mmCIF file of C-alpha atoms in Angstrom:
data_model
loop_
_atom_site.group_PDB
_atom_site.id
_atom_site.type_symbol
_atom_site.label_atom_id
_atom_site.label_comp_id
_atom_site.label_asym_id
_atom_site.label_seq_id
_atom_site.Cartn_x
_atom_site.Cartn_y
_atom_site.Cartn_z
ATOM 1 C CA UNK A 1 164.138 32.493 90.246
ATOM 2 C CA UNK A 2 166.375 29.629 91.307
ATOM 3 C CA UNK A 3 168.967 27.514 89.532
ATOM 4 C CA UNK A 4 167.670 24.344 87.912
ATOM 5 C CA UNK A 5 168.639 21.184 89.836
ATOM 6 C CA UNK A 6 170.019 18.636 87.411
ATOM 7 C CA UNK A 7 169.522 14.857 87.379
ATOM 8 C CA UNK A 8 172.620 12.777 86.744
ATOM 9 C CA UNK A 9 173.489 12.660 83.010
ATOM 10 C CA UNK A 10 173.450 8.857 83.026
ATOM 11 C CA UNK A 11 169.788 8.958 84.038
ATOM 12 C CA UNK A 12 168.876 11.116 81.056
ATOM 13 C CA UNK A 13 170.884 8.836 78.769
ATOM 14 C CA UNK A 14 169.139 5.795 80.225
ATOM 15 C CA UNK A 15 165.641 7.195 79.659
ATOM 16 C CA UNK A 16 166.649 8.283 76.158
ATOM 17 C CA UNK A 17 167.764 4.732 75.366
ATOM 18 C CA UNK A 18 164.196 3.516 75.932
ATOM 19 C CA UNK A 19 162.937 5.284 72.803
ATOM 20 C CA UNK A 20 159.207 5.972 72.597
ATOM 21 C CA UNK A 21 158.410 4.256 75.867
ATOM 22 C CA UNK A 22 155.771 6.371 77.603
ATOM 23 C CA UNK A 23 153.587 3.248 77.888
ATOM 24 C CA UNK A 24 156.342 1.340 79.665
ATOM 25 C CA UNK A 25 157.021 4.279 81.969
ATOM 26 C CA UNK A 26 153.311 4.613 82.725
ATOM 27 C CA UNK A 27 153.152 0.947 83.744
ATOM 28 C CA UNK A 28 156.180 1.260 86.007
ATOM 29 C CA UNK A 29 154.875 4.452 87.608
ATOM 30 C CA UNK A 30 151.570 2.691 88.283
ATOM 31 C CA UNK A 31 153.399 -0.151 90.002
ATOM 32 C CA UNK A 32 155.393 2.314 92.128
ATOM 33 C CA UNK A 33 152.413 4.540 92.940
ATOM 34 C CA UNK A 34 153.859 7.606 91.204
ATOM 35 C CA UNK A 35 151.471 10.128 89.660
ATOM 36 C CA UNK A 36 152.742 11.895 86.570
ATOM 37 C CA UNK A 37 151.332 10.520 83.299
ATOM 38 C CA UNK A 38 149.293 12.600 80.822
ATOM 39 C CA UNK A 39 147.766 11.463 77.499
ATOM 40 C CA UNK A 40 148.704 12.757 74.057
ATOM 41 C CA UNK A 41 144.980 13.289 73.439
ATOM 42 C CA UNK A 42 145.248 16.088 76.000
ATOM 43 C CA UNK A 43 148.848 17.214 75.385
ATOM 44 C CA UNK A 44 149.082 16.944 71.622
ATOM 45 C CA UNK A 45 152.525 16.784 69.981
ATOM 46 C CA UNK A 46 153.251 19.186 67.148
ATOM 47 C CA UNK A 47 155.748 16.826 65.493
ATOM 48 C CA UNK A 48 154.824 13.200 64.816
ATOM 49 C CA UNK A 49 157.519 10.758 65.852
ATOM 50 C CA UNK A 50 159.274 13.159 68.207
ATOM 51 C CA UNK A 51 160.496 11.776 71.521
ATOM 52 C CA UNK A 52 162.159 13.958 74.134
ATOM 53 C CA UNK A 53 163.592 13.523 77.604
ATOM 54 C CA UNK A 54 165.315 16.029 79.852
ATOM 55 C CA UNK A 55 165.151 18.001 83.098
ATOM 56 C CA UNK A 56 162.109 20.242 83.429
ATOM 57 C CA UNK A 57 162.784 23.986 83.435
ATOM 58 C CA UNK A 58 159.463 25.320 84.694
ATOM 59 C CA UNK A 59 157.538 28.518 83.909
ATOM 60 C CA UNK A 60 154.291 29.688 85.546
ATOM 61 C CA UNK A 61 152.004 32.146 83.776
ATOM 62 C CA UNK A 62 148.796 33.853 84.904
ATOM 63 C CA UNK A 63 146.301 36.066 83.099
ATOM 64 C CA UNK A 64 146.944 39.803 83.080
ATOM 65 C CA UNK A 65 144.382 41.956 84.858
ATOM 66 C CA UNK A 66 144.586 44.673 82.213
ATOM 67 C CA UNK A 67 142.297 44.483 79.189
ATOM 68 C CA UNK A 68 144.361 43.037 76.319
ATOM 69 C CA UNK A 69 143.539 45.912 73.938
ATOM 70 C CA UNK A 70 144.712 48.444 76.517
ATOM 71 C CA UNK A 71 147.866 46.379 77.117
ATOM 72 C CA UNK A 72 148.465 46.151 73.361
ATOM 73 C CA UNK A 73 148.160 49.911 72.909
ATOM 74 C CA UNK A 74 150.575 50.432 75.808
ATOM 75 C CA UNK A 75 152.900 47.657 74.528
ATOM 76 C CA UNK A 76 152.623 46.059 77.975
ATOM 77 C CA UNK A 77 154.261 42.643 77.549
ATOM 78 C CA UNK A 78 154.841 40.724 80.776
ATOM 79 C CA UNK A 79 155.540 37.313 79.294
ATOM 80 C CA UNK A 80 158.994 36.133 80.337
ATOM 81 C CA UNK A 81 159.558 32.678 78.878
ATOM 82 C CA UNK A 82 162.584 34.211 77.163
ATOM 83 C CA UNK A 83 164.142 34.475 80.636
ATOM 84 C CA UNK A 84 163.683 30.709 80.883
ATOM 85 C CA UNK A 85 165.424 30.300 77.519
ATOM 86 C CA UNK A 86 168.228 32.466 78.879
ATOM 87 C CA UNK A 87 168.633 30.078 81.825
ATOM 88 C CA UNK A 88 168.304 26.920 79.751
ATOM 89 C CA UNK A 89 171.158 24.509 79.213
ATOM 90 C CA UNK A 90 171.421 21.969 76.391
ATOM 91 C CA UNK A 91 169.012 19.094 76.963
ATOM 92 C CA UNK A 92 166.467 21.000 79.059
ATOM 93 C CA UNK A 93 162.698 20.749 78.517
ATOM 94 C CA UNK A 94 160.665 23.942 79.003
ATOM 95 C CA UNK A 95 157.508 23.091 80.992
ATOM 96 C CA UNK A 96 154.909 25.875 81.072
ATOM 97 C CA UNK A 97 151.974 26.068 83.464
ATOM 98 C CA UNK A 98 150.165 28.432 81.147
ATOM 99 C CA UNK A 99 146.954 30.270 80.374
ATOM 100 C CA UNK A 100 144.198 28.653 78.334
ATOM 101 C CA UNK A 101 142.882 30.199 75.134
ATOM 102 C CA UNK A 102 145.987 32.218 74.264
ATOM 103 C CA UNK A 103 149.526 31.492 73.147
ATOM 104 C CA UNK A 104 152.113 30.880 75.849
ATOM 105 C CA UNK A 105 154.843 30.141 73.270
ATOM 106 C CA UNK A 106 155.259 31.179 69.660
ATOM 107 C CA UNK A 107 157.620 30.437 66.820
ATOM 108 C CA UNK A 108 160.354 32.913 67.706
ATOM 109 C CA UNK A 109 160.349 31.596 71.254
ATOM 110 C CA UNK A 110 160.630 28.029 69.937
ATOM 111 C CA UNK A 111 163.480 29.048 67.644
ATOM 112 C CA UNK A 112 165.266 30.670 70.577
ATOM 113 C CA UNK A 113 164.812 27.508 72.643
ATOM 114 C CA UNK A 114 166.202 25.403 69.829
ATOM 115 C CA UNK A 115 169.267 27.639 69.610
ATOM 116 C CA UNK A 116 169.785 27.311 73.368
ATOM 117 C CA UNK A 117 169.879 23.526 73.031
ATOM 118 C CA UNK A 118 166.499 22.747 74.565
ATOM 119 C CA UNK A 119 164.981 19.503 73.310
ATOM 120 C CA UNK A 120 161.397 20.782 73.322
ATOM 121 C CA UNK A 121 158.547 22.087 75.455
ATOM 122 C CA UNK A 122 155.418 20.890 77.246
ATOM 123 C CA UNK A 123 152.712 23.545 77.626
ATOM 124 C CA UNK A 124 149.507 23.462 79.628
ATOM 125 C CA UNK A 125 147.729 26.121 77.608
ATOM 126 C CA UNK A 126 147.880 27.479 74.100
ATOM 127 C CA UNK A 127 150.746 27.820 71.637
ATOM 128 C CA UNK A 128 150.976 29.276 68.136
ATOM 129 C CA UNK A 129 153.188 29.397 65.019
ATOM 130 C CA UNK A 130 153.311 25.607 64.828
ATOM 131 C CA UNK A 131 154.869 25.514 61.324
ATOM 132 C CA UNK A 132 157.695 27.753 62.599
ATOM 133 C CA UNK A 133 158.501 25.471 65.532
ATOM 134 C CA UNK A 134 158.316 22.432 63.216
ATOM 135 C CA UNK A 135 160.645 24.037 60.704
ATOM 136 C CA UNK A 136 163.320 24.595 63.342
ATOM 137 C CA UNK A 137 162.872 21.072 64.749
ATOM 138 C CA UNK A 138 161.529 22.109 68.146
ATOM 139 C CA UNK A 139 158.700 19.765 69.245
ATOM 140 C CA UNK A 140 155.996 21.030 71.585
ATOM 141 C CA UNK A 141 153.279 19.145 73.455
ATOM 142 C CA UNK A 142 150.387 21.520 74.203
ATOM 143 C CA UNK A 143 146.738 21.450 75.198
ATOM 144 C CA UNK A 144 145.696 24.108 72.662
ATOM 145 C CA UNK A 145 146.773 25.787 69.438
ATOM 146 C CA UNK A 146 145.605 29.348 68.743
ATOM 147 C CA UNK A 147 146.766 32.408 66.795
ATOM 148 C CA UNK A 148 145.855 34.706 69.702
ATOM 149 C CA UNK A 149 148.967 36.212 71.276
ATOM 150 C CA UNK A 150 149.646 36.013 74.968
ATOM 151 C CA UNK A 151 151.851 39.123 74.901
ATOM 152 C CA UNK A 152 149.001 41.365 76.037
ATOM 153 C CA UNK A 153 147.165 38.718 78.072
ATOM 154 C CA UNK A 154 149.743 36.837 80.151
ATOM 155 C CA UNK A 155 152.107 37.601 82.993
ATOM 156 C CA UNK A 156 154.965 35.249 83.881
ATOM 157 C CA UNK A 157 155.119 35.118 87.670
ATOM 158 C CA UNK A 158 157.689 32.404 88.378
ATOM 159 C CA UNK A 159 160.527 30.504 86.739
ATOM 160 C CA UNK A 160 161.881 27.289 88.272
ATOM 161 C CA UNK A 161 159.180 26.847 90.864
ATOM 162 C CA UNK A 162 156.722 23.978 91.223
ATOM 163 C CA UNK A 163 153.973 24.002 88.586
ATOM 164 C CA UNK A 164 150.706 22.168 87.927
ATOM 165 C CA UNK A 165 150.555 20.491 84.534
ATOM 166 C CA UNK A 166 147.269 18.726 83.830
ATOM 167 C CA UNK A 167 146.791 18.043 87.531
ATOM 168 C CA UNK A 168 150.357 16.767 87.961
ATOM 169 C CA UNK A 169 152.725 18.648 90.240
ATOM 170 C CA UNK A 170 156.071 19.114 88.501
ATOM 171 C CA UNK A 171 159.188 20.417 90.239
ATOM 172 C CA UNK A 172 162.132 21.960 88.412
ATOM 173 C CA UNK A 173 164.660 19.251 87.614
ATOM 174 C CA UNK A 174 162.079 16.466 87.447
ATOM 175 C CA UNK A 175 162.542 14.365 84.325
ATOM 176 C CA UNK A 176 160.128 15.193 81.515
ATOM 177 C CA UNK A 177 159.527 12.465 78.932
ATOM 178 C CA UNK A 178 157.209 12.860 75.937
ATOM 179 C CA UNK A 179 156.424 10.893 72.788
ATOM 180 C CA UNK A 180 153.519 10.308 70.390
ATOM 181 C CA UNK A 181 151.507 8.529 73.088
ATOM 182 C CA UNK A 182 151.818 10.930 75.995
ATOM 183 C CA UNK A 183 153.832 12.771 78.594
ATOM 184 C CA UNK A 184 155.463 11.410 81.756
ATOM 185 C CA UNK A 185 156.919 13.482 84.566
ATOM 186 C CA UNK A 186 159.255 11.416 86.737
ATOM 187 C CA UNK A 187 160.182 12.903 90.135
ATOM 188 C CA UNK A 188 163.937 13.406 90.237
ATOM 189 C CA UNK A 189 164.233 11.596 93.586
ATOM 190 C CA UNK A 190 162.694 8.420 92.127
ATOM 191 C CA UNK A 191 164.072 8.559 88.602
ATOM 192 C CA UNK A 192 166.724 5.883 89.055
ATOM 193 C CA UNK A 193 164.203 3.452 90.524
ATOM 194 C CA UNK A 194 161.819 4.070 87.619
ATOM 195 C CA UNK A 195 164.586 3.722 85.035
ATOM 196 C CA UNK A 196 165.910 0.419 86.363
ATOM 197 C CA UNK A 197 162.467 -1.191 86.244
ATOM 198 C CA UNK A 198 161.658 0.369 82.868
ATOM 199 C CA UNK A 199 164.831 -1.053 81.321
ATOM 200 C CA UNK A 200 163.903 -4.522 82.560
ATOM 201 C CA UNK A 201 160.359 -4.212 81.242
ATOM 202 C CA UNK A 202 161.580 -2.912 77.876
ATOM 203 C CA UNK A 203 163.934 -5.896 77.542
ATOM 204 C CA UNK A 204 161.119 -8.306 78.399
ATOM 205 C CA UNK A 205 158.810 -6.684 75.838
ATOM 206 C CA UNK A 206 161.524 -6.800 73.192
ATOM 207 C CA UNK A 207 161.993 -10.527 73.829
ATOM 208 C CA UNK A 208 158.240 -11.114 73.627
ATOM 209 C CA UNK A 209 158.032 -9.280 70.291
ATOM 210 C CA UNK A 210 160.920 -11.364 68.979
ATOM 211 C CA UNK A 211 159.128 -14.571 69.977
ATOM 212 C CA UNK A 212 155.969 -13.367 68.213
ATOM 213 C CA UNK A 213 157.963 -12.756 65.030
ATOM 214 C CA UNK A 214 159.540 -16.206 65.370
ATOM 215 C CA UNK A 215 156.089 -17.806 65.401
ATOM 216 C CA UNK A 216 155.862 -19.014 69.001
ATOM 217 C CA UNK A 217 152.334 -20.141 69.832
ATOM 218 C CA UNK A 218 150.214 -17.555 71.632
ATOM 219 C CA UNK A 219 149.664 -19.920 74.560
ATOM 220 C CA UNK A 220 153.427 -20.203 75.027
ATOM 221 C CA UNK A 221 154.200 -16.476 75.007
ATOM 222 C CA UNK A 222 155.497 -15.064 78.330
ATOM 223 C CA UNK A 223 152.833 -13.124 80.208
ATOM 224 C CA UNK A 224 155.044 -10.966 82.423
ATOM 225 C CA UNK A 225 156.184 -8.474 79.766
#
């Protein structure tokens, strides 16, 4: 387990200023040849209208070898996302490379993350207790929702190592961005480059929308937004 490398605070503030801009970020990442965009149809948000950005604090889970009923009888719980919560600093995003078909994060875990100042979580795998996480204001983007606990089925094997989320390699400290439309993982080393171009594109799109509202003819609208 290693310490989480942190992007500069002004970078996080800059991405936050974009609002729900996963589409803009996706366009910029295409232009720069950066892989890291995932659709909300695959990673579904639990809270409509939520938009988060922050450094990724990564967790990697694998399936336990023991039969879950035997593990349940023995109270054998090897999930350790609470260790990630313990390491978290305000503004972090928990990113879990999880196990399909079972819950990798429940309501108490979400409540703990909220208390620690995390802005939300992105989970490749199942989650549960969605009303609980909604009630505490902790948004989660996940590939599955299930009542089946991971306590007797999952082992956490690494915190703050590289993970694979939907085919995207994510390193701890990369910038995680998520909104109603999808999820973007921006490599920390290229975040400033992405942000500068995204701010320019956002300004151009804002101007184009203003011209539409003002009634400018379609043929006269700028095409580079």
